[in-house]
Short mmCIF file of C-alpha atoms in Angstrom, two decimals:
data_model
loop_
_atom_site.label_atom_id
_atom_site.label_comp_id
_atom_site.label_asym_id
_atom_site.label_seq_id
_atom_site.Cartn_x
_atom_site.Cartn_y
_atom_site.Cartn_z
CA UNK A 1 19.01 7.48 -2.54
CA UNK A 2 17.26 6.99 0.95
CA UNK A 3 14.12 5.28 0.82
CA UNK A 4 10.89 6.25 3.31
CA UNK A 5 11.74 6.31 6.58
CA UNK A 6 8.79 6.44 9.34
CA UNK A 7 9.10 6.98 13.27
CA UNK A 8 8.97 5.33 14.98
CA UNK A 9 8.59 1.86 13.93
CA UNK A 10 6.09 0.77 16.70
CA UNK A 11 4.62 2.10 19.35
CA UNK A 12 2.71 1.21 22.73
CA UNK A 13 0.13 3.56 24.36
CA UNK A 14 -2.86 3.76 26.27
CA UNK A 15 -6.02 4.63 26.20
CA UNK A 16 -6.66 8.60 25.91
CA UNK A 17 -2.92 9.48 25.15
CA UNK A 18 -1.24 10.97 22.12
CA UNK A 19 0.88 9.66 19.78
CA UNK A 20 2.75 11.48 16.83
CA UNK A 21 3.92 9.36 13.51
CA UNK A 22 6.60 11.27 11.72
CA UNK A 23 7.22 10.05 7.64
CA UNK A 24 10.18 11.36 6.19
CA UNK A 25 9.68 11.18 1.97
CA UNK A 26 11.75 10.19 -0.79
CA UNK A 27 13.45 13.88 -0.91
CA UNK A 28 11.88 16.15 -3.61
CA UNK A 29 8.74 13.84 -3.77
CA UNK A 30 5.79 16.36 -4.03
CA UNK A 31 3.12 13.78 -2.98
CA UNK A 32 3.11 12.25 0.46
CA UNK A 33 0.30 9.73 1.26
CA UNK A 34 -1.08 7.82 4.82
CA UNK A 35 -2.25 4.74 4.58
CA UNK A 36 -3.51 2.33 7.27
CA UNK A 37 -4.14 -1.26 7.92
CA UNK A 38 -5.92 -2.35 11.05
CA UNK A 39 -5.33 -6.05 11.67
CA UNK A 40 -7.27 -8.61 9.36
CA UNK A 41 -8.55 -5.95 7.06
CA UNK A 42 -7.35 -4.15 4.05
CA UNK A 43 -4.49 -1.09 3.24
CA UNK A 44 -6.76 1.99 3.41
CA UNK A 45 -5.82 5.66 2.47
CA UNK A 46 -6.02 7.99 4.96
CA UNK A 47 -5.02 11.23 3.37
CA UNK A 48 -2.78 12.69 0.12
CA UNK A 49 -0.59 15.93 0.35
CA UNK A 50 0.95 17.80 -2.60
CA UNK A 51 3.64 19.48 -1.22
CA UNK A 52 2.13 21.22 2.39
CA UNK A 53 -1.39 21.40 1.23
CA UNK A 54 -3.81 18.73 1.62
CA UNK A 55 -4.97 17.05 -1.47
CA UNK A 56 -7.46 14.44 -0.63
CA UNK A 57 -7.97 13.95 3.09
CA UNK A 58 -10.84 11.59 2.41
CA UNK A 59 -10.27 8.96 4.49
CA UNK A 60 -9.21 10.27 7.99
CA UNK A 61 -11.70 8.35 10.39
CA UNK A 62 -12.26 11.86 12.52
CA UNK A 63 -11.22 14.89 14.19
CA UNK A 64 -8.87 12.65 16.56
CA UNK A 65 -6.73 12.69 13.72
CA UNK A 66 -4.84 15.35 12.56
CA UNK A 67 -2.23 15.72 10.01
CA UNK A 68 0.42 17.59 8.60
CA UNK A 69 3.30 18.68 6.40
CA UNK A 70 4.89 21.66 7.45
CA UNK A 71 7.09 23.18 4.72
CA UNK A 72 6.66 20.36 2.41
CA UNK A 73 8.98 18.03 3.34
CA UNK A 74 8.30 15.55 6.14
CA UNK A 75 4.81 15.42 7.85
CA UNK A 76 3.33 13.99 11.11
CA UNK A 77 0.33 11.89 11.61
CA UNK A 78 -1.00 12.93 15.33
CA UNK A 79 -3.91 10.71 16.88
CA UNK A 80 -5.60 12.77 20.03
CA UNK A 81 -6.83 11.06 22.00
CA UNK A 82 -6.05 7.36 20.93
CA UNK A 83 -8.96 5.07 21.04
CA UNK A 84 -8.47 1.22 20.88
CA UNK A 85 -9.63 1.05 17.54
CA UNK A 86 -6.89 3.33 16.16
CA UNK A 87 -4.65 -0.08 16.30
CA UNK A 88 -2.49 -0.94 13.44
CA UNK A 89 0.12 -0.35 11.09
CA UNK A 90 0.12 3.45 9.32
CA UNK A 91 2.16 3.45 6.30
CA UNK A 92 3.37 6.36 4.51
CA UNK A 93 4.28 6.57 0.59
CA UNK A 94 5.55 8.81 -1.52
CA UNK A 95 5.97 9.98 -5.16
CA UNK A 96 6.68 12.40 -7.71
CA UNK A 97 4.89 13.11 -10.77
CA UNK A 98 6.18 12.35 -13.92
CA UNK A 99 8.41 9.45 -12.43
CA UNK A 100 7.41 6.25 -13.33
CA UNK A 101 4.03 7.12 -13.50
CA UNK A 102 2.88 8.57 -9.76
CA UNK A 103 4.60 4.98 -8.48
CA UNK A 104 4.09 5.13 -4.66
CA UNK A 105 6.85 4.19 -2.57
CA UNK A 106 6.07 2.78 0.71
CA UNK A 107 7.66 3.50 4.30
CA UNK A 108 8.49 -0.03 6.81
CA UNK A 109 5.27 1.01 8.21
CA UNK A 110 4.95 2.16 12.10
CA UNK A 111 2.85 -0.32 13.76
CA UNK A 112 0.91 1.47 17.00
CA UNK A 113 -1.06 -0.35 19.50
CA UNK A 114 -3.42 1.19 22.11
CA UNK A 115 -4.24 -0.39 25.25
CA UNK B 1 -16.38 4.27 -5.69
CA UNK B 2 -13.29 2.11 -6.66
CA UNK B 3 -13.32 -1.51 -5.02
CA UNK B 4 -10.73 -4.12 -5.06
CA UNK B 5 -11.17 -7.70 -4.66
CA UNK B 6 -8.44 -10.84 -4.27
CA UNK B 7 -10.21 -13.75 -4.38
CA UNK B 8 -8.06 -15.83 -2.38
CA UNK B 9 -7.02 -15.13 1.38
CA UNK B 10 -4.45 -17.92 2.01
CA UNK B 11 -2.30 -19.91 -0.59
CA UNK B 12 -0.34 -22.64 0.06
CA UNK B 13 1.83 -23.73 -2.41
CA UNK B 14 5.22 -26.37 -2.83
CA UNK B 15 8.07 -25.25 -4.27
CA UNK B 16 8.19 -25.31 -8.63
CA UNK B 17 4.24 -24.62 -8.50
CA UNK B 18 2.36 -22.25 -10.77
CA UNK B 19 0.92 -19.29 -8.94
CA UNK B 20 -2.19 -17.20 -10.07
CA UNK B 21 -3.49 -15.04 -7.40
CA UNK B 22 -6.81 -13.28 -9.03
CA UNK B 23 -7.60 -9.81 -8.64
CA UNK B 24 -10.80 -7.66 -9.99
CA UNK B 25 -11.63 -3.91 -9.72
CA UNK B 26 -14.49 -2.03 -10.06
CA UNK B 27 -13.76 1.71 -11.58
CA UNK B 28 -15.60 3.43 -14.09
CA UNK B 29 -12.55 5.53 -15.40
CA UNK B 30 -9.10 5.04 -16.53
CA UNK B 31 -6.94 3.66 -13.82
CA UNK B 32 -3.34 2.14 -13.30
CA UNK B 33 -2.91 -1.44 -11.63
CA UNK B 34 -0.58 -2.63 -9.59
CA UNK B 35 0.68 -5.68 -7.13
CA UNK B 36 2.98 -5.24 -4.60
CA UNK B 37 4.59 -7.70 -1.99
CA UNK B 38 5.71 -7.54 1.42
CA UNK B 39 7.80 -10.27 2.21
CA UNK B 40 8.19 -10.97 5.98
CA UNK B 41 9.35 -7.99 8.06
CA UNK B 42 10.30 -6.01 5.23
CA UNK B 43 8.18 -3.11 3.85
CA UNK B 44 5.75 -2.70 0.87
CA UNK B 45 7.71 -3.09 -2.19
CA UNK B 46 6.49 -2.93 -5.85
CA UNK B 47 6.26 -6.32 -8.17
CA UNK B 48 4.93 -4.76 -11.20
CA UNK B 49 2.33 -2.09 -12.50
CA UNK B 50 0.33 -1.36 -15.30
CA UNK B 51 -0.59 2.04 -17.31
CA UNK B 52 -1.28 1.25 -20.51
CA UNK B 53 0.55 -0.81 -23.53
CA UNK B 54 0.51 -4.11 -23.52
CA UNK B 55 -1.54 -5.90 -21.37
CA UNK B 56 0.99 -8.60 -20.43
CA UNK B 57 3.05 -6.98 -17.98
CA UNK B 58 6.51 -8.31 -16.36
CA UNK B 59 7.83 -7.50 -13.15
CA UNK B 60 10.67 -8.34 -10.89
CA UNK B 61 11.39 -11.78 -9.60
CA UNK B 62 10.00 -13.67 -12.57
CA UNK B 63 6.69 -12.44 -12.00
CA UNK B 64 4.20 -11.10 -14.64
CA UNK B 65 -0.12 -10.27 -14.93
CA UNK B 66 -2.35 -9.71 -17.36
CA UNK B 67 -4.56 -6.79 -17.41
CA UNK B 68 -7.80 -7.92 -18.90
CA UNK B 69 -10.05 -4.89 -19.03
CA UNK B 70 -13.41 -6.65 -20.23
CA UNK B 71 -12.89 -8.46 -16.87
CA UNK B 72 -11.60 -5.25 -15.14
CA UNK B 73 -8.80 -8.18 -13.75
CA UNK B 74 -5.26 -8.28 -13.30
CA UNK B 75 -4.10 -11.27 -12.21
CA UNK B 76 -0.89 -12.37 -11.11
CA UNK B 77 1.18 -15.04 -11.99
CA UNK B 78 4.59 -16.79 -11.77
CA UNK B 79 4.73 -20.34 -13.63
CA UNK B 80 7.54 -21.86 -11.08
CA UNK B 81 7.31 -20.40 -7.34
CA UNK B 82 10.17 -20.40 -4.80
CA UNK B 83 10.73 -20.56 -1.27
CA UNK B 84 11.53 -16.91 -0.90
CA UNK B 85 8.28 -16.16 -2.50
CA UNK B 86 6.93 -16.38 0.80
CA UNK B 87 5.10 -13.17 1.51
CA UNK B 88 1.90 -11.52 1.31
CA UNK B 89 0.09 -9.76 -1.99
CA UNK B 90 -1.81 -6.61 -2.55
CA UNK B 91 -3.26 -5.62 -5.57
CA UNK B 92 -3.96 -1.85 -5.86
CA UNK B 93 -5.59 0.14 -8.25
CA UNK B 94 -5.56 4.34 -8.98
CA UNK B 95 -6.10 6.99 -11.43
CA UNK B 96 -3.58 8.97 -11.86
CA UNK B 97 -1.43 11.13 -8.75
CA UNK B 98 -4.76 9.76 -6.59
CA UNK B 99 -4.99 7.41 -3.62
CA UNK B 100 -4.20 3.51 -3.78
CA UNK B 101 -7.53 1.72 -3.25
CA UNK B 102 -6.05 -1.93 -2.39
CA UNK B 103 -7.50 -5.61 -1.83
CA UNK B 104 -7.54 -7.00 1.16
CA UNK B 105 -4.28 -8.94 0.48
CA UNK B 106 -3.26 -12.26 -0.33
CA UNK B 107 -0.81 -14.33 2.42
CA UNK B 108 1.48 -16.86 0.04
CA UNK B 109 3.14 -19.70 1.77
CA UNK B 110 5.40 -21.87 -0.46
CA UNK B 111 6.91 -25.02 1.57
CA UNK B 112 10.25 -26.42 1.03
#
């Protein structure tokens, strides 16, 4: 069984441009999660679909971020514009009720960095 | 709101050591534990977890914690660490189908 795949697994931008994260799930995982860790600080979640709705978008920083999960399978992470501060690594898990108790399986991560 | 806290940042440790990397939460409710490891440029991967049962759990790799819930810790330990143990630590904590609120990680360096 494929694990979580992400795309890409870094990127380089500047300043004011876009970038689109893609996170492809374990298949026929209902729950997709972000996650992000800027350097020298903590994992922290960034938002929680259940299938193509939007659970618990709590922790996206602002508008300049923008997610989704068309049809329930994989989903995109777009930052628009990129700021400096948008640096790090954005993980994405998955998992599936009922198996093994909502355990969250993590992608290799996509590591972006704005200049 | 839930909080996580590893009380150590760096570890540096010689091969055959005991490890104990401490971990507390704060959470009012009923919540599931976990650590997970990412060894050097590999992703997050899960050591162990906790739900309920006994609060002596094992995981993979000879590793095992304790969930003490008068101390809302869970603290990880493995009595005899190896090279390859090199990685770094999270501890992570949830209620059920929610977001992982993690600590801020523990970096584990075991020399040869």
């Amino acid at each position: 069984e494929a694990g979580v795949t992400q795309f890409p697994s870094h990127s380089v931008i500047e300043k004011g441009q876009t970038v689109t994260l893609r996170c492809d799930p374990i298949s026929g995982h209902d729950n997709l999660y972000w996650y992000r860790r800027v350097m020298g600080k903590e994992i922290k979640f960034l938002l929680h679909f259940v299938k193509e709705s939007k659970q618990d978008e709590s922790g996206m920083p602002n508008n300049r971020f923008l997610a989704e999960r068309t049809g329930g399978t994989y989903s995109t992470l777009k930052v628009q514009p990129a700021e400096l501060e948008d640096s790090g690594v954005y993980f994405c898990a998955s998992s599936q009720p009922g198996q093994g108790h909502y355990e969250q399986y993590f992608g290799p991560g996509t590591r972006l960095t704005v200049t | 709101a839930q909080s996580v806290s590893q009380h150590n940042h760096h570890v540096i440790l010689s091969e055959a050591a005991s490890l104990e990397l401490g971990c507390n939460y704060s959470y009012g409710g009923t919540v599931n534990l976990f650590w997970y490891v990412q060894y050097p440029g590999q992703h997050l991967q899960l050591l162990l977890k906790y739900f309920s049962g006994d609060p002596l759990v094992k995981g993979i790799k000879g590793f095992e914690a304790e969930f003490i819930k008068s101390k809302f810790s869970f603290n990880l330990r493995k009595p005899s660490v190896q090279w390859s143990d090199t990685a770094e630590y999270f501890c992570a904590v949830n209620s059920y189908g929610n977001k992982l609120v993690f600590g801020a990680g523990t970096i584990l360096r075991v020399k040869s």
